[in-house]
Amino acid sequence: QRADSFAKAHNLPTGERTAVMFTRDDSLHTFIDLEGGGKDTLEALVRGNDAAPYQWSVRSFTPKDVHETRVRLPADGRIIGFERKLAESDSRPQRDSASARRLADSVLTQWLGESPDRWRLAASSYETKKASNRIDRTFTYERTTRTVADAPIRLAIVIAGDIPTKANHWVEVPESFVRRYGEMRSSNQAYGLASLAPWA
């Protein structure tokens, strides 16, 4: 119901069917277990509102139609992300970078209820869709007051032409850890040892 209300409030497409899935961020779990403080850190994240190791994904769609909406919520019911899928051929009026940035800022504060003081713009990029000449701009924000074991918390917002189509919230697990853990897993598998993490 929370996801449906959010979609209607922001004119996101709703379809004939709804699918709900409960997910776990295995990459974040592994990082916390091995380098991020273990169980205590995980429990603190679950109780707080900085990151979402567990979340609901609510998909509203019509079979055979590319246009659909996904809304993501942690267990406490806050909206932490969404995605409105467009076809490559869908054209939209264009916004310049400054105008698109203002719209992304409004998604951050008005759609997701985030305080602008807690975030800074870390990067921006754009992609031109060949089928429609639509320009999709991505603005990546980073939390200024919180990390998870020195890993930054990020939020990417996509403006496709003149409309918001995505907000994705995640913890940026360090690439050095990903490589090191991958090497350890390969070594363990080669020697027939048990996995390093119970959920891997």
mmCIF file with all atom_site columns, C-alpha atoms in Angstrom:
data_model
loop_
_atom_site.group_PDB
_atom_site.id
_atom_site.type_symbol
_atom_site.label_atom_id
_atom_site.label_alt_id
_atom_site.label_comp_id
_atom_site.label_asym_id
_atom_site.label_entity_id
_atom_site.label_seq_id
_atom_site.pdbx_PDB_ins_code
_atom_site.Cartn_x
_atom_site.Cartn_y
_atom_site.Cartn_z
_atom_site.occupancy
_atom_site.B_iso_or_equiv
_atom_site.pdbx_formal_charge
_atom_site.auth_seq_id
_atom_site.auth_comp_id
_atom_site.auth_asym_id
_atom_site.auth_atom_id
_atom_site.pdbx_PDB_model_num
ATOM 1   C CA . GLN A 1 1   ? 0.000  0.000   0.000   1.00 0.00 ? 1   GLN A CA 1
ATOM 2   C CA . ARG A 1 2   ? 2.860  2.384   0.795   1.00 0.00 ? 2   ARG A CA 1
ATOM 3   C CA . ALA A 1 3   ? 4.473  1.730   -2.592  1.00 0.00 ? 3   ALA A CA 1
ATOM 4   C CA . ASP A 1 4   ? 1.152  2.162   -4.396  1.00 0.00 ? 4   ASP A CA 1
ATOM 5   C CA . SER A 1 5   ? 0.501  5.482   -2.662  1.00 0.00 ? 5   SER A CA 1
ATOM 6   C CA . PHE A 1 6   ? 3.990  6.715   -3.570  1.00 0.00 ? 6   PHE A CA 1
ATOM 7   C CA . ALA A 1 7   ? 3.532  5.748   -7.238  1.00 0.00 ? 7   ALA A CA 1
ATOM 8   C CA . LYS A 1 8   ? 0.186  7.528   -7.490  1.00 0.00 ? 8   LYS A CA 1
ATOM 9   C CA . ALA A 1 9   ? 1.474  10.651  -5.719  1.00 0.00 ? 9   ALA A CA 1
ATOM 10  C CA . HIS A 1 10  ? 4.293  11.012  -8.255  1.00 0.00 ? 10  HIS A CA 1
ATOM 11  C CA . ASN A 1 11  ? 2.440  9.902   -11.407 1.00 0.00 ? 11  ASN A CA 1
ATOM 12  C CA . LEU A 1 12  ? 4.468  6.728   -11.823 1.00 0.00 ? 12  LEU A CA 1
ATOM 13  C CA . PRO A 1 13  ? 2.828  4.128   -14.083 1.00 0.00 ? 13  PRO A CA 1
ATOM 14  C CA . THR A 1 14  ? 0.806  1.382   -12.439 1.00 0.00 ? 14  THR A CA 1
ATOM 15  C CA . GLY A 1 15  ? 0.074  -1.892  -14.208 1.00 0.00 ? 15  GLY A CA 1
ATOM 16  C CA . GLU A 1 16  ? -2.392 -4.741  -14.128 1.00 0.00 ? 16  GLU A CA 1
ATOM 17  C CA . ARG A 1 17  ? -0.272 -6.838  -11.765 1.00 0.00 ? 17  ARG A CA 1
ATOM 18  C CA . THR A 1 18  ? 1.830  -6.379  -8.654  1.00 0.00 ? 18  THR A CA 1
ATOM 19  C CA . ALA A 1 19  ? 4.750  -8.524  -7.496  1.00 0.00 ? 19  ALA A CA 1
ATOM 20  C CA . VAL A 1 20  ? 6.362  -8.120  -4.067  1.00 0.00 ? 20  VAL A CA 1
ATOM 21  C CA . MET A 1 21  ? 9.786  -9.488  -3.158  1.00 0.00 ? 21  MET A CA 1
ATOM 22  C CA . PHE A 1 22  ? 11.853 -9.318  0.042   1.00 0.00 ? 22  PHE A CA 1
ATOM 23  C CA . THR A 1 23  ? 15.572 -9.021  -0.693  1.00 0.00 ? 23  THR A CA 1
ATOM 24  C CA . ARG A 1 24  ? 18.890 -8.947  1.150   1.00 0.00 ? 24  ARG A CA 1
ATOM 25  C CA . ASP A 1 25  ? 22.036 -7.093  0.091   1.00 0.00 ? 25  ASP A CA 1
ATOM 26  C CA . ASP A 1 26  ? 24.502 -9.996  0.157   1.00 0.00 ? 26  ASP A CA 1
ATOM 27  C CA . SER A 1 27  ? 27.467 -7.837  -0.864  1.00 0.00 ? 27  SER A CA 1
ATOM 28  C CA . LEU A 1 28  ? 26.858 -5.470  2.055   1.00 0.00 ? 28  LEU A CA 1
ATOM 29  C CA . HIS A 1 29  ? 26.317 -8.384  4.435   1.00 0.00 ? 29  HIS A CA 1
ATOM 30  C CA . THR A 1 30  ? 29.624 -9.966  3.472   1.00 0.00 ? 30  THR A CA 1
ATOM 31  C CA . PHE A 1 31  ? 31.503 -6.680  3.795   1.00 0.00 ? 31  PHE A CA 1
ATOM 32  C CA . ILE A 1 32  ? 30.037 -5.995  7.249   1.00 0.00 ? 32  ILE A CA 1
ATOM 33  C CA . ASP A 1 33  ? 30.706 -9.540  8.421   1.00 0.00 ? 33  ASP A CA 1
ATOM 34  C CA . LEU A 1 34  ? 34.356 -9.545  7.386   1.00 0.00 ? 34  LEU A CA 1
ATOM 35  C CA . GLU A 1 35  ? 35.452 -5.911  7.727   1.00 0.00 ? 35  GLU A CA 1
ATOM 36  C CA . GLY A 1 36  ? 32.576 -3.748  8.900   1.00 0.00 ? 36  GLY A CA 1
ATOM 37  C CA . GLY A 1 37  ? 32.070 -4.684  12.531  1.00 0.00 ? 37  GLY A CA 1
ATOM 38  C CA . GLY A 1 38  ? 30.017 -7.847  12.179  1.00 0.00 ? 38  GLY A CA 1
ATOM 39  C CA . LYS A 1 39  ? 26.679 -8.469  13.863  1.00 0.00 ? 39  LYS A CA 1
ATOM 40  C CA . ASP A 1 40  ? 26.608 -5.273  15.939  1.00 0.00 ? 40  ASP A CA 1
ATOM 41  C CA . THR A 1 41  ? 27.064 -3.069  12.869  1.00 0.00 ? 41  THR A CA 1
ATOM 42  C CA . LEU A 1 42  ? 24.418 -4.996  10.939  1.00 0.00 ? 42  LEU A CA 1
ATOM 43  C CA . GLU A 1 43  ? 21.889 -4.693  13.750  1.00 0.00 ? 43  GLU A CA 1
ATOM 44  C CA . ALA A 1 44  ? 22.591 -0.948  14.034  1.00 0.00 ? 44  ALA A CA 1
ATOM 45  C CA . LEU A 1 45  ? 21.938 -0.510  10.293  1.00 0.00 ? 45  LEU A CA 1
ATOM 46  C CA . VAL A 1 46  ? 18.673 -2.434  10.527  1.00 0.00 ? 46  VAL A CA 1
ATOM 47  C CA . ARG A 1 47  ? 17.503 -0.274  13.451  1.00 0.00 ? 47  ARG A CA 1
ATOM 48  C CA . GLY A 1 48  ? 18.599 2.994   11.810  1.00 0.00 ? 48  GLY A CA 1
ATOM 49  C CA . ASN A 1 49  ? 17.786 4.756   8.556   1.00 0.00 ? 49  ASN A CA 1
ATOM 50  C CA . ASP A 1 50  ? 21.229 5.129   6.951   1.00 0.00 ? 50  ASP A CA 1
ATOM 51  C CA . ALA A 1 51  ? 21.323 1.970   4.813   1.00 0.00 ? 51  ALA A CA 1
ATOM 52  C CA . ALA A 1 52  ? 19.006 -0.941  4.062   1.00 0.00 ? 52  ALA A CA 1
ATOM 53  C CA . PRO A 1 53  ? 20.542 -4.423  4.366   1.00 0.00 ? 53  PRO A CA 1
ATOM 54  C CA . TYR A 1 54  ? 17.004 -5.797  3.873   1.00 0.00 ? 54  TYR A CA 1
ATOM 55  C CA . GLN A 1 55  ? 14.293 -4.284  1.732   1.00 0.00 ? 55  GLN A CA 1
ATOM 56  C CA . TRP A 1 56  ? 11.008 -4.854  -0.034  1.00 0.00 ? 56  TRP A CA 1
ATOM 57  C CA . SER A 1 57  ? 10.773 -4.405  -3.808  1.00 0.00 ? 57  SER A CA 1
ATOM 58  C CA . VAL A 1 58  ? 7.266  -3.760  -5.142  1.00 0.00 ? 58  VAL A CA 1
ATOM 59  C CA . ARG A 1 59  ? 6.827  -4.104  -8.912  1.00 0.00 ? 59  ARG A CA 1
ATOM 60  C CA . SER A 1 60  ? 3.744  -2.819  -10.738 1.00 0.00 ? 60  SER A CA 1
ATOM 61  C CA . PHE A 1 61  ? 3.542  -4.006  -14.344 1.00 0.00 ? 61  PHE A CA 1
ATOM 62  C CA . THR A 1 62  ? 1.474  -5.179  -17.267 1.00 0.00 ? 62  THR A CA 1
ATOM 63  C CA . PRO A 1 63  ? 2.727  -8.309  -19.075 1.00 0.00 ? 63  PRO A CA 1
ATOM 64  C CA . LYS A 1 64  ? 4.545  -7.576  -22.359 1.00 0.00 ? 64  LYS A CA 1
ATOM 65  C CA . ASP A 1 65  ? 4.677  -3.840  -21.609 1.00 0.00 ? 65  ASP A CA 1
ATOM 66  C CA . VAL A 1 66  ? 8.131  -2.387  -20.912 1.00 0.00 ? 66  VAL A CA 1
ATOM 67  C CA . HIS A 1 67  ? 6.629  0.487   -18.928 1.00 0.00 ? 67  HIS A CA 1
ATOM 68  C CA . GLU A 1 68  ? 6.530  -0.474  -15.272 1.00 0.00 ? 68  GLU A CA 1
ATOM 69  C CA . THR A 1 69  ? 7.366  0.835   -11.814 1.00 0.00 ? 69  THR A CA 1
ATOM 70  C CA . ARG A 1 70  ? 9.428  -0.593  -8.961  1.00 0.00 ? 70  ARG A CA 1
ATOM 71  C CA . VAL A 1 71  ? 9.444  0.941   -5.484  1.00 0.00 ? 71  VAL A CA 1
ATOM 72  C CA . ARG A 1 72  ? 11.892 -0.068  -2.752  1.00 0.00 ? 72  ARG A CA 1
ATOM 73  C CA . LEU A 1 73  ? 11.262 0.131   0.979   1.00 0.00 ? 73  LEU A CA 1
ATOM 74  C CA . PRO A 1 74  ? 13.091 -1.113  4.087   1.00 0.00 ? 74  PRO A CA 1
ATOM 75  C CA . ALA A 1 75  ? 11.110 -2.845  6.819   1.00 0.00 ? 75  ALA A CA 1
ATOM 76  C CA . ASP A 1 76  ? 10.043 0.436   8.450   1.00 0.00 ? 76  ASP A CA 1
ATOM 77  C CA . GLY A 1 77  ? 8.134  1.497   5.320   1.00 0.00 ? 77  GLY A CA 1
ATOM 78  C CA . ARG A 1 78  ? 10.250 4.475   4.207   1.00 0.00 ? 78  ARG A CA 1
ATOM 79  C CA . ILE A 1 79  ? 10.673 4.957   0.465   1.00 0.00 ? 79  ILE A CA 1
ATOM 80  C CA . ILE A 1 80  ? 14.387 4.605   -0.342  1.00 0.00 ? 80  ILE A CA 1
ATOM 81  C CA . GLY A 1 81  ? 14.273 4.122   -4.105  1.00 0.00 ? 81  GLY A CA 1
ATOM 82  C CA . PHE A 1 82  ? 12.181 3.660   -7.206  1.00 0.00 ? 82  PHE A CA 1
ATOM 83  C CA . GLU A 1 83  ? 12.493 2.944   -10.915 1.00 0.00 ? 83  GLU A CA 1
ATOM 84  C CA . ARG A 1 84  ? 10.221 3.971   -13.741 1.00 0.00 ? 84  ARG A CA 1
ATOM 85  C CA . LYS A 1 85  ? 11.128 1.994   -16.858 1.00 0.00 ? 85  LYS A CA 1
ATOM 86  C CA . LEU A 1 86  ? 10.940 3.655   -20.252 1.00 0.00 ? 86  LEU A CA 1
ATOM 87  C CA . ALA A 1 87  ? 11.480 2.165   -23.684 1.00 0.00 ? 87  ALA A CA 1
ATOM 88  C CA . GLU A 1 88  ? 14.635 3.183   -25.535 1.00 0.00 ? 88  GLU A CA 1
ATOM 89  C CA . SER A 1 89  ? 12.386 4.747   -28.175 1.00 0.00 ? 89  SER A CA 1
ATOM 90  C CA . ASP A 1 90  ? 10.412 6.882   -25.700 1.00 0.00 ? 90  ASP A CA 1
ATOM 91  C CA . SER A 1 91  ? 11.236 10.513  -26.399 1.00 0.00 ? 91  SER A CA 1
ATOM 92  C CA . ARG A 1 92  ? 10.949 13.229  -23.760 1.00 0.00 ? 92  ARG A CA 1
ATOM 93  C CA . PRO A 1 93  ? 11.459 17.010  -23.750 1.00 0.00 ? 93  PRO A CA 1
ATOM 94  C CA . GLN A 1 94  ? 15.042 17.832  -22.824 1.00 0.00 ? 94  GLN A CA 1
ATOM 95  C CA . ARG A 1 95  ? 16.345 19.685  -19.792 1.00 0.00 ? 95  ARG A CA 1
ATOM 96  C CA . ASP A 1 96  ? 19.803 21.159  -19.568 1.00 0.00 ? 96  ASP A CA 1
ATOM 97  C CA . SER A 1 97  ? 22.150 19.954  -16.843 1.00 0.00 ? 97  SER A CA 1
ATOM 98  C CA . ALA A 1 98  ? 21.327 22.738  -14.373 1.00 0.00 ? 98  ALA A CA 1
ATOM 99  C CA . SER A 1 99  ? 17.574 22.276  -14.731 1.00 0.00 ? 99  SER A CA 1
ATOM 100 C CA . ALA A 1 100 ? 17.854 18.489  -14.450 1.00 0.00 ? 100 ALA A CA 1
ATOM 101 C CA . ARG A 1 101 ? 20.006 18.925  -11.321 1.00 0.00 ? 101 ARG A CA 1
ATOM 102 C CA . ARG A 1 102 ? 17.305 21.038  -9.686  1.00 0.00 ? 102 ARG A CA 1
ATOM 103 C CA . LEU A 1 103 ? 14.749 18.339  -10.460 1.00 0.00 ? 103 LEU A CA 1
ATOM 104 C CA . ALA A 1 104 ? 17.058 15.664  -9.005  1.00 0.00 ? 104 ALA A CA 1
ATOM 105 C CA . ASP A 1 105 ? 17.462 17.768  -5.869  1.00 0.00 ? 105 ASP A CA 1
ATOM 106 C CA . SER A 1 106 ? 13.676 17.922  -5.523  1.00 0.00 ? 106 SER A CA 1
ATOM 107 C CA . VAL A 1 107 ? 13.468 14.128  -5.825  1.00 0.00 ? 107 VAL A CA 1
ATOM 108 C CA . LEU A 1 108 ? 16.030 13.858  -3.022  1.00 0.00 ? 108 LEU A CA 1
ATOM 109 C CA . THR A 1 109 ? 14.173 16.185  -0.689  1.00 0.00 ? 109 THR A CA 1
ATOM 110 C CA . GLN A 1 110 ? 10.499 16.048  -1.669  1.00 0.00 ? 110 GLN A CA 1
ATOM 111 C CA . TRP A 1 111 ? 10.070 12.530  -3.020  1.00 0.00 ? 111 TRP A CA 1
ATOM 112 C CA . LEU A 1 112 ? 12.450 10.730  -0.640  1.00 0.00 ? 112 LEU A CA 1
ATOM 113 C CA . GLY A 1 113 ? 12.237 13.119  2.297   1.00 0.00 ? 113 GLY A CA 1
ATOM 114 C CA . GLU A 1 114 ? 16.005 13.505  2.662   1.00 0.00 ? 114 GLU A CA 1
ATOM 115 C CA . SER A 1 115 ? 17.670 16.537  4.202   1.00 0.00 ? 115 SER A CA 1
ATOM 116 C CA . PRO A 1 116 ? 19.926 18.311  1.659   1.00 0.00 ? 116 PRO A CA 1
ATOM 117 C CA . ASP A 1 117 ? 22.427 19.008  4.445   1.00 0.00 ? 117 ASP A CA 1
ATOM 118 C CA . ARG A 1 118 ? 23.218 15.297  4.669   1.00 0.00 ? 118 ARG A CA 1
ATOM 119 C CA . TRP A 1 119 ? 24.177 14.895  0.999   1.00 0.00 ? 119 TRP A CA 1
ATOM 120 C CA . ARG A 1 120 ? 26.612 16.368  -1.505  1.00 0.00 ? 120 ARG A CA 1
ATOM 121 C CA . LEU A 1 121 ? 26.778 15.889  -5.256  1.00 0.00 ? 121 LEU A CA 1
ATOM 122 C CA . ALA A 1 122 ? 29.644 13.470  -5.913  1.00 0.00 ? 122 ALA A CA 1
ATOM 123 C CA . ALA A 1 123 ? 29.324 12.931  -9.680  1.00 0.00 ? 123 ALA A CA 1
ATOM 124 C CA . SER A 1 124 ? 27.104 13.507  -12.693 1.00 0.00 ? 124 SER A CA 1
ATOM 125 C CA . SER A 1 125 ? 26.905 11.940  -16.139 1.00 0.00 ? 125 SER A CA 1
ATOM 126 C CA . TYR A 1 126 ? 24.566 11.599  -19.094 1.00 0.00 ? 126 TYR A CA 1
ATOM 127 C CA . GLU A 1 127 ? 23.638 9.086   -21.788 1.00 0.00 ? 127 GLU A CA 1
ATOM 128 C CA . THR A 1 128 ? 21.914 9.762   -25.104 1.00 0.00 ? 128 THR A CA 1
ATOM 129 C CA . LYS A 1 129 ? 19.468 7.071   -26.211 1.00 0.00 ? 129 LYS A CA 1
ATOM 130 C CA . LYS A 1 130 ? 20.017 6.439   -29.911 1.00 0.00 ? 130 LYS A CA 1
ATOM 131 C CA . ALA A 1 131 ? 16.453 5.316   -30.682 1.00 0.00 ? 131 ALA A CA 1
ATOM 132 C CA . SER A 1 132 ? 14.863 8.515   -29.376 1.00 0.00 ? 132 SER A CA 1
ATOM 133 C CA . ASN A 1 133 ? 17.727 10.996  -28.906 1.00 0.00 ? 133 ASN A CA 1
ATOM 134 C CA . ARG A 1 134 ? 16.551 11.274  -25.294 1.00 0.00 ? 134 ARG A CA 1
ATOM 135 C CA . ILE A 1 135 ? 19.174 12.440  -22.808 1.00 0.00 ? 135 ILE A CA 1
ATOM 136 C CA . ASP A 1 136 ? 19.187 10.580  -19.480 1.00 0.00 ? 136 ASP A CA 1
ATOM 137 C CA . ARG A 1 137 ? 21.167 12.393  -16.784 1.00 0.00 ? 137 ARG A CA 1
ATOM 138 C CA . THR A 1 138 ? 22.432 10.679  -13.617 1.00 0.00 ? 138 THR A CA 1
ATOM 139 C CA . PHE A 1 139 ? 23.283 12.622  -10.460 1.00 0.00 ? 139 PHE A CA 1
ATOM 140 C CA . THR A 1 140 ? 25.124 10.674  -7.756  1.00 0.00 ? 140 THR A CA 1
ATOM 141 C CA . TYR A 1 141 ? 24.974 12.017  -4.216  1.00 0.00 ? 141 TYR A CA 1
ATOM 142 C CA . GLU A 1 142 ? 27.084 10.945  -1.244  1.00 0.00 ? 142 GLU A CA 1
ATOM 143 C CA . ARG A 1 143 ? 26.267 11.142  2.449   1.00 0.00 ? 143 ARG A CA 1
ATOM 144 C CA . THR A 1 144 ? 28.368 13.763  4.217   1.00 0.00 ? 144 THR A CA 1
ATOM 145 C CA . THR A 1 145 ? 27.778 12.674  7.803   1.00 0.00 ? 145 THR A CA 1
ATOM 146 C CA . ARG A 1 146 ? 27.833 8.876   7.718   1.00 0.00 ? 146 ARG A CA 1
ATOM 147 C CA . THR A 1 147 ? 29.765 5.947   6.296   1.00 0.00 ? 147 THR A CA 1
ATOM 148 C CA . VAL A 1 148 ? 29.593 2.200   6.918   1.00 0.00 ? 148 VAL A CA 1
ATOM 149 C CA . ALA A 1 149 ? 33.061 1.046   8.010   1.00 0.00 ? 149 ALA A CA 1
ATOM 150 C CA . ASP A 1 150 ? 34.507 3.892   5.872   1.00 0.00 ? 150 ASP A CA 1
ATOM 151 C CA . ALA A 1 151 ? 32.416 2.793   2.866   1.00 0.00 ? 151 ALA A CA 1
ATOM 152 C CA . PRO A 1 152 ? 30.410 5.740   1.449   1.00 0.00 ? 152 PRO A CA 1
ATOM 153 C CA . ILE A 1 153 ? 26.621 5.753   1.287   1.00 0.00 ? 153 ILE A CA 1
ATOM 154 C CA . ARG A 1 154 ? 25.412 6.875   -2.134  1.00 0.00 ? 154 ARG A CA 1
ATOM 155 C CA . LEU A 1 155 ? 22.195 7.738   -3.893  1.00 0.00 ? 155 LEU A CA 1
ATOM 156 C CA . ALA A 1 156 ? 21.893 7.991   -7.687  1.00 0.00 ? 156 ALA A CA 1
ATOM 157 C CA . ILE A 1 157 ? 18.960 9.840   -9.247  1.00 0.00 ? 157 ILE A CA 1
ATOM 158 C CA . VAL A 1 158 ? 18.214 9.601   -12.984 1.00 0.00 ? 158 VAL A CA 1
ATOM 159 C CA . ILE A 1 159 ? 16.334 12.277  -14.921 1.00 0.00 ? 159 ILE A CA 1
ATOM 160 C CA . ALA A 1 160 ? 15.230 10.938  -18.315 1.00 0.00 ? 160 ALA A CA 1
ATOM 161 C CA . GLY A 1 161 ? 14.538 13.958  -20.477 1.00 0.00 ? 161 GLY A CA 1
ATOM 162 C CA . ASP A 1 162 ? 12.264 15.932  -18.167 1.00 0.00 ? 162 ASP A CA 1
ATOM 163 C CA . ILE A 1 163 ? 11.051 13.258  -15.694 1.00 0.00 ? 163 ILE A CA 1
ATOM 164 C CA . PRO A 1 164 ? 12.630 11.368  -12.766 1.00 0.00 ? 164 PRO A CA 1
ATOM 165 C CA . THR A 1 165 ? 12.934 7.686   -13.607 1.00 0.00 ? 165 THR A CA 1
ATOM 166 C CA . LYS A 1 166 ? 15.178 6.223   -10.919 1.00 0.00 ? 166 LYS A CA 1
ATOM 167 C CA . ALA A 1 167 ? 16.550 6.671   -7.418  1.00 0.00 ? 167 ALA A CA 1
ATOM 168 C CA . ASN A 1 168 ? 18.957 4.015   -6.189  1.00 0.00 ? 168 ASN A CA 1
ATOM 169 C CA . HIS A 1 169 ? 20.347 4.016   -2.621  1.00 0.00 ? 169 HIS A CA 1
ATOM 170 C CA . TRP A 1 170 ? 23.340 1.817   -1.694  1.00 0.00 ? 170 TRP A CA 1
ATOM 171 C CA . VAL A 1 171 ? 26.569 1.393   0.281   1.00 0.00 ? 171 VAL A CA 1
ATOM 172 C CA . GLU A 1 172 ? 29.619 1.551   -2.019  1.00 0.00 ? 172 GLU A CA 1
ATOM 173 C CA . VAL A 1 173 ? 31.564 -1.534  -0.936  1.00 0.00 ? 173 VAL A CA 1
ATOM 174 C CA . PRO A 1 174 ? 35.278 -0.827  -1.631  1.00 0.00 ? 174 PRO A CA 1
ATOM 175 C CA . GLU A 1 175 ? 36.605 -2.379  -4.832  1.00 0.00 ? 175 GLU A CA 1
ATOM 176 C CA . SER A 1 176 ? 39.713 -3.492  -2.919  1.00 0.00 ? 176 SER A CA 1
ATOM 177 C CA . PHE A 1 177 ? 37.523 -5.599  -0.625  1.00 0.00 ? 177 PHE A CA 1
ATOM 178 C CA . VAL A 1 178 ? 35.568 -7.065  -3.559  1.00 0.00 ? 178 VAL A CA 1
ATOM 179 C CA . ARG A 1 179 ? 38.803 -8.163  -5.243  1.00 0.00 ? 179 ARG A CA 1
ATOM 180 C CA . ARG A 1 180 ? 40.313 -9.524  -2.040  1.00 0.00 ? 180 ARG A CA 1
ATOM 181 C CA . TYR A 1 181 ? 37.165 -11.431 -1.110  1.00 0.00 ? 181 TYR A CA 1
ATOM 182 C CA . GLY A 1 182 ? 36.907 -12.845 -4.639  1.00 0.00 ? 182 GLY A CA 1
ATOM 183 C CA . GLU A 1 183 ? 40.486 -14.120 -4.387  1.00 0.00 ? 183 GLU A CA 1
ATOM 184 C CA . MET A 1 184 ? 39.786 -15.695 -0.983  1.00 0.00 ? 184 MET A CA 1
ATOM 185 C CA . ARG A 1 185 ? 36.659 -17.420 -2.290  1.00 0.00 ? 185 ARG A CA 1
ATOM 186 C CA . SER A 1 186 ? 38.550 -18.779 -5.295  1.00 0.00 ? 186 SER A CA 1
ATOM 187 C CA . SER A 1 187 ? 41.277 -20.084 -2.995  1.00 0.00 ? 187 SER A CA 1
ATOM 188 C CA . ASN A 1 188 ? 38.757 -21.718 -0.668  1.00 0.00 ? 188 ASN A CA 1
ATOM 189 C CA . GLN A 1 189 ? 36.950 -23.393 -3.545  1.00 0.00 ? 189 GLN A CA 1
ATOM 190 C CA . ALA A 1 190 ? 40.213 -24.670 -4.956  1.00 0.00 ? 190 ALA A CA 1
ATOM 191 C CA . TYR A 1 191 ? 41.048 -26.347 -1.634  1.00 0.00 ? 191 TYR A CA 1
ATOM 192 C CA . GLY A 1 192 ? 37.497 -27.493 -0.913  1.00 0.00 ? 192 GLY A CA 1
ATOM 193 C CA . LEU A 1 193 ? 37.125 -25.267 2.166   1.00 0.00 ? 193 LEU A CA 1
ATOM 194 C CA . ALA A 1 194 ? 33.868 -23.903 3.560   1.00 0.00 ? 194 ALA A CA 1
ATOM 195 C CA . SER A 1 195 ? 32.641 -20.515 2.423   1.00 0.00 ? 195 SER A CA 1
ATOM 196 C CA . LEU A 1 196 ? 33.858 -17.488 4.350   1.00 0.00 ? 196 LEU A CA 1
ATOM 197 C CA . ALA A 1 197 ? 30.334 -16.173 4.920   1.00 0.00 ? 197 ALA A CA 1
ATOM 198 C CA . PRO A 1 198 ? 27.269 -18.221 5.881   1.00 0.00 ? 198 PRO A CA 1
ATOM 199 C CA . TRP A 1 199 ? 25.082 -16.586 3.197   1.00 0.00 ? 199 TRP A CA 1
ATOM 200 C CA . ALA A 1 200 ? 27.597 -16.781 0.307   1.00 0.00 ? 200 ALA A CA 1
#
